[in-house]
PDB file of C-alpha atoms in Angstrom:
ATOM      1  CA  MET A   7      -0.007  -0.002   0.019  1.00  0.00           C
ATOM      2  CA  SER A   8       1.143   3.439  -0.738  1.00  0.00           C
ATOM      3  CA  ALA A   9       0.728   6.598   1.306  1.00  0.00           C
ATOM      4  CA  GLY A  10      -2.236   8.733   0.398  1.00  0.00           C
ATOM      5  CA  CYS A  11      -5.981   8.368   0.691  1.00  0.00           C
ATOM      6  CA  SER A  12      -6.658   5.577   3.158  1.00  0.00           C
ATOM      7  CA  ARG A  13     -10.211   5.042   1.902  1.00  0.00           C
ATOM      8  CA  ARG A  14      -9.062   3.915  -1.534  1.00  0.00           C
ATOM      9  CA  ALA A  15      -5.946   2.121  -0.334  1.00  0.00           C
ATOM     10  CA  PRO A  16      -7.652  -1.327   0.059  1.00  0.00           C
ATOM     11  CA  LEU A  17      -8.819  -1.052  -3.561  1.00  0.00           C
ATOM     12  CA  ARG A  18      -5.244  -0.824  -4.769  1.00  0.00           C
ATOM     13  CA  VAL A  19      -4.118  -3.853  -2.801  1.00  0.00           C
ATOM     14  CA  SER A  20      -4.764  -7.174  -4.494  1.00  0.00           C
ATOM     15  CA  THR A  21      -3.730 -10.746  -3.900  1.00  0.00           C
ATOM     16  CA  LEU A  22      -0.585 -12.067  -5.497  1.00  0.00           C
ATOM     17  CA  TYR A  23      -2.681 -14.449  -7.605  1.00  0.00           C
ATOM     18  CA  PRO A  24      -5.866 -12.812  -8.869  1.00  0.00           C
ATOM     19  CA  GLY A  25      -7.648 -16.143  -9.264  1.00  0.00           C
ATOM     20  CA  SER A  26      -7.010 -17.239  -5.710  1.00  0.00           C
ATOM     21  CA  THR A  27     -10.682 -16.821  -4.722  1.00  0.00           C
ATOM     22  CA  HIS A  28     -11.848 -18.691  -7.824  1.00  0.00           C
ATOM     23  CA  TYR A  29     -11.156 -22.049  -6.216  1.00  0.00           C
ATOM     24  CA  PHE A  30     -13.275 -21.343  -3.146  1.00  0.00           C
ATOM     25  CA  GLU A  31     -16.095 -19.682  -5.100  1.00  0.00           C
ATOM     26  CA  ASP A  32     -16.438 -22.468  -7.645  1.00  0.00           C
ATOM     27  CA  TYR A  33     -15.576 -25.683  -5.842  1.00  0.00           C
ATOM     28  CA  PHE A  34     -17.000 -25.064  -2.368  1.00  0.00           C
ATOM     29  CA  ASP A  35     -20.704 -24.239  -2.566  1.00  0.00           C
ATOM     30  CA  ARG A  36     -22.391 -22.005  -0.008  1.00  0.00           C
ATOM     31  CA  ASN A  37     -24.625 -24.767   1.431  1.00  0.00           C
ATOM     32  CA  GLY A  38     -21.626 -27.013   2.087  1.00  0.00           C
ATOM     33  CA  HIS A  39     -19.813 -24.188   3.792  1.00  0.00           C
ATOM     34  CA  GLU A  40     -22.756 -23.514   6.035  1.00  0.00           C
ATOM     35  CA  LEU A  41     -23.068 -27.229   6.924  1.00  0.00           C
ATOM     36  CA  ARG A  42     -19.333 -27.542   7.736  1.00  0.00           C
ATOM     37  CA  THR A  43     -19.549 -24.409   9.878  1.00  0.00           C
ATOM     38  CA  MET A  44     -22.549 -25.765  11.771  1.00  0.00           C
ATOM     39  CA  MET A  45     -20.754 -29.094  12.354  1.00  0.00           C
ATOM     40  CA  ALA A  46     -17.651 -27.262  13.629  1.00  0.00           C
ATOM     41  CA  MET A  47     -19.795 -25.218  16.007  1.00  0.00           C
ATOM     42  CA  MET A  48     -21.564 -28.351  17.278  1.00  0.00           C
ATOM     43  CA  HIS A  49     -18.201 -30.054  17.845  1.00  0.00           C
ATOM     44  CA  TRP A  50     -16.779 -27.038  19.732  1.00  0.00           C
ATOM     45  CA  ASN A  51     -19.914 -26.676  21.872  1.00  0.00           C
ATOM     46  CA  GLU A  52     -19.945 -30.377  22.729  1.00  0.00           C
ATOM     47  CA  LEU A  53     -16.262 -30.254  23.759  1.00  0.00           C
ATOM     48  CA  LYS A  54     -16.966 -27.324  26.084  1.00  0.00           C
ATOM     49  CA  LYS A  55     -20.083 -29.015  27.435  1.00  0.00           C
ATOM     50  CA  ASP A  56     -18.079 -32.191  28.204  1.00  0.00           C
ATOM     51  CA  GLU A  57     -15.469 -30.081  29.992  1.00  0.00           C
ATOM     52  CA  MET A  58     -18.158 -28.367  32.124  1.00  0.00           C
ATOM     53  CA  ASP A  59     -19.816 -31.704  32.924  1.00  0.00           C
ATOM     54  CA  GLY A  60     -16.491 -33.143  34.076  1.00  0.00           C
ATOM     55  CA  ILE A  61     -16.330 -35.812  31.383  1.00  0.00           C
ATOM     56  CA  ARG A  62     -13.333 -34.283  29.629  1.00  0.00           C
ATOM     57  CA  VAL A  63     -10.713 -33.608  32.272  1.00  0.00           C
ATOM     58  CA  VAL A  64      -7.098 -32.487  32.133  1.00  0.00           C
ATOM     59  CA  THR A  65      -4.820 -35.522  32.141  1.00  0.00           C
ATOM     60  CA  GLY A  66      -1.480 -33.728  31.839  1.00  0.00           C
ATOM     61  CA  THR A  67       0.485 -30.928  30.254  1.00  0.00           C
ATOM     62  CA  ARG A  68       2.428 -30.650  27.036  1.00  0.00           C
ATOM     63  CA  SER A  69       5.244 -28.258  26.256  1.00  0.00           C
ATOM     64  CA  HIS A  70       5.568 -26.513  22.904  1.00  0.00           C
ATOM     65  CA  TYR A  71       7.482 -23.502  21.625  1.00  0.00           C
ATOM     66  CA  ASN A  72       5.452 -20.328  21.145  1.00  0.00           C
ATOM     67  CA  ASN A  73       7.005 -18.143  18.410  1.00  0.00           C
ATOM     68  CA  THR A  74       5.166 -15.010  19.560  1.00  0.00           C
ATOM     69  CA  LEU A  75       6.410 -15.238  23.161  1.00  0.00           C
ATOM     70  CA  ARG A  76       9.709 -16.822  22.075  1.00  0.00           C
ATOM     71  CA  LYS A  77       9.658 -19.347  24.858  1.00  0.00           C
ATOM     72  CA  HIS A  78       8.281 -22.779  25.708  1.00  0.00           C
ATOM     73  CA  VAL A  79       4.778 -22.761  27.107  1.00  0.00           C
ATOM     74  CA  LEU A  80       2.701 -25.508  28.714  1.00  0.00           C
ATOM     75  CA  LYS A  81      -0.591 -26.602  27.253  1.00  0.00           C
ATOM     76  CA  ASN A  82      -3.206 -28.798  28.958  1.00  0.00           C
ATOM     77  CA  VAL A  83      -3.808 -32.278  27.533  1.00  0.00           C
ATOM     78  CA  LYS A  84      -7.412 -33.387  28.041  1.00  0.00           C
ATOM     79  CA  SER A  85      -9.076 -36.768  27.870  1.00  0.00           C
ATOM     80  CA  THR A  86     -10.817 -37.835  24.688  1.00  0.00           C
ATOM     81  CA  ALA A  87     -14.307 -36.558  23.897  1.00  0.00           C
ATOM     82  CA  ARG A  88     -17.395 -38.712  23.650  1.00  0.00           C
ATOM     83  CA  ASN A  89     -18.494 -37.253  20.287  1.00  0.00           C
ATOM     84  CA  ALA A  90     -22.011 -38.619  20.806  1.00  0.00           C
ATOM     85  CA  TRP A  91     -23.354 -35.827  18.609  1.00  0.00           C
ATOM     86  CA  ARG A  92     -21.616 -37.347  15.594  1.00  0.00           C
ATOM     87  CA  ASP A  93     -23.529 -40.608  16.008  1.00  0.00           C
ATOM     88  CA  ALA A  94     -26.798 -38.697  16.336  1.00  0.00           C
ATOM     89  CA  VAL A  95     -26.122 -36.709  13.139  1.00  0.00           C
ATOM     90  CA  LYS A  96     -25.019 -39.856  11.310  1.00  0.00           C
ATOM     91  CA  ASP A  97     -28.163 -41.765  12.344  1.00  0.00           C
ATOM     92  CA  ALA A  98     -30.382 -38.871  11.317  1.00  0.00           C
ATOM     93  CA  ALA A  99     -28.660 -38.632   7.925  1.00  0.00           C
ATOM     94  CA  TYR A 100     -29.044 -42.389   7.378  1.00  0.00           C
ATOM     95  CA  GLN A 101     -32.745 -42.229   8.239  1.00  0.00           C
ATOM     96  CA  ILE A 102     -33.302 -39.333   5.809  1.00  0.00           C
ATOM     97  CA  ARG A 103     -31.304 -41.093   3.099  1.00  0.00           C
ATOM     98  CA  ALA A 104     -33.250 -44.334   3.608  1.00  0.00           C
ATOM     99  CA  SER A 105     -36.588 -42.473   3.359  1.00  0.00           C
ATOM    100  CA  LEU A 106     -35.706 -41.056  -0.091  1.00  0.00           C
ATOM    101  CA  SER A 107     -37.204 -42.931  -3.000  1.00  0.00           C
ATOM    102  CA  PHE A 108     -34.154 -42.093  -5.112  1.00  0.00           C
ATOM    103  CA  THR A 109     -30.721 -40.658  -4.562  1.00  0.00           C
ATOM    104  CA  PRO A 110     -28.842 -38.202  -6.806  1.00  0.00           C
ATOM    105  CA  TYR A 111     -26.296 -40.913  -7.625  1.00  0.00           C
ATOM    106  CA  ALA A 112     -28.998 -43.378  -8.629  1.00  0.00           C
ATOM    107  CA  THR A 113     -30.603 -40.723 -10.874  1.00  0.00           C
ATOM    108  CA  VAL A 114     -27.264 -40.070 -12.639  1.00  0.00           C
ATOM    109  CA  LYS A 115     -26.686 -43.786 -13.020  1.00  0.00           C
ATOM    110  CA  GLN A 116     -30.122 -44.265 -14.543  1.00  0.00           C
ATOM    111  CA  GLU A 117     -29.456 -41.454 -17.043  1.00  0.00           C
ATOM    112  CA  GLN A 118     -26.122 -43.055 -17.968  1.00  0.00           C
ATOM    113  CA  ASP A 119     -27.815 -46.464 -18.444  1.00  0.00           C
ATOM    114  CA  LYS A 120     -30.465 -44.879 -20.600  1.00  0.00           C
ATOM    115  CA  GLN A 121     -27.849 -43.190 -22.795  1.00  0.00           C
ATOM    116  CA  ARG A 122     -25.895 -46.471 -23.037  1.00  0.00           C
ATOM    117  CA  THR A 123     -28.928 -48.432 -24.150  1.00  0.00           C
ATOM    118  CA  GLN A 124     -29.864 -45.751 -26.666  1.00  0.00           C
ATOM    119  CA  ARG A 125     -26.304 -45.834 -28.118  1.00  0.00           C
ATOM    120  CA  ASP A 126     -26.401 -49.603 -28.272  1.00  0.00           C
ATOM    121  CA  GLN A 127     -29.748 -49.451 -30.082  1.00  0.00           C
ATOM    122  CA  TRP A 128     -28.340 -46.988 -32.630  1.00  0.00           C
ATOM    123  CA  ASN A 129     -25.330 -49.246 -33.209  1.00  0.00           C
ATOM    124  CA  ARG A 130     -27.594 -52.266 -33.750  1.00  0.00           C
ATOM    125  CA  ASN A 131     -29.743 -50.363 -36.235  1.00  0.00           C
ATOM    126  CA  ALA A 132     -26.744 -49.014 -38.125  1.00  0.00           C
ATOM    127  CA  THR A 133     -24.930 -52.354 -38.385  1.00  0.00           C
ATOM    128  CA  PRO A 134     -26.366 -54.674 -41.077  1.00  0.00           C
ATOM    129  CA  LEU A 135     -26.997 -58.280 -40.033  1.00  0.00           C
ATOM    130  CA  VAL A 136     -26.070 -59.695 -43.465  1.00  0.00           C
ATOM    131  CA  PRO A 137     -23.120 -58.240 -45.295  1.00  0.00           C
ATOM    132  CA  LEU A 138     -23.955 -56.382 -48.476  1.00  0.00           C
ATOM    133  CA  PRO A 139     -22.582 -57.676 -51.819  1.00  0.00           C
ATOM    134  CA  GLY A 140     -20.313 -54.637 -52.244  1.00  0.00           C
ATOM    135  CA  ASP A 141     -18.908 -54.862 -48.719  1.00  0.00           C
ATOM    136  CA  ALA A 142     -15.118 -54.406 -48.724  1.00  0.00           C
ATOM    137  CA  ASN A 143     -14.742 -56.945 -45.917  1.00  0.00           C
ATOM    138  CA  LEU A 144     -16.012 -59.810 -48.100  1.00  0.00           C
ATOM    139  CA  GLU A 145     -13.335 -61.888 -49.744  1.00  0.00           C
ATOM    140  CA  GLU A 146     -14.383 -63.315 -53.106  1.00  0.00           C
ATOM    141  CA  THR A 147     -12.588 -66.355 -54.435  1.00  0.00           C
ATOM    142  CA  ASP A 148     -12.711 -68.020 -57.808  1.00  0.00           C
ATOM    143  CA  ASP A 149     -13.939 -71.300 -56.266  1.00  0.00           C
ATOM    144  CA  GLU A 150     -17.360 -69.792 -55.385  1.00  0.00           C
ATOM    145  CA  ASP A 151     -18.160 -69.059 -59.076  1.00  0.00           C
ATOM    146  CA  ASP A 152     -17.471 -72.672 -60.221  1.00  0.00           C
ATOM    147  CA  HIS A 153     -20.313 -74.285 -58.266  1.00  0.00           C
ATOM    148  CA  PRO A 154     -23.753 -74.483 -59.929  1.00  0.00           C
TER     149      PRO A 154
END
């Protein structure tokens, strides 16, 4: 950023690669992002709930180097979480999936099968059952003409 008007300064600053947001805009849809965010929030809330209920307790400490403080700091190591919410979400998803009369994958597979059968039908109709007399694949010999 250069010195000058601070209101327009962010407009002059761009990413090193202009297409860097293209990947996230095109390959990660909005609904998926919202679902992942909700799942992360549920996970975080369940971890905190387990800590408050006394299920997830501190079992020890771990040392690691903190670059900001430039020294080793201790971090609490806690027991594993129950993650019961994952089973509840999985069971609900299975029930919803089982109640559907068709799935998106099955629909795509049916369309592919339909296209395949149509292509096979076209090939059967375009291929003659009996070779034509002028077919280049027929080999004529002199012996065939001698017989009455």
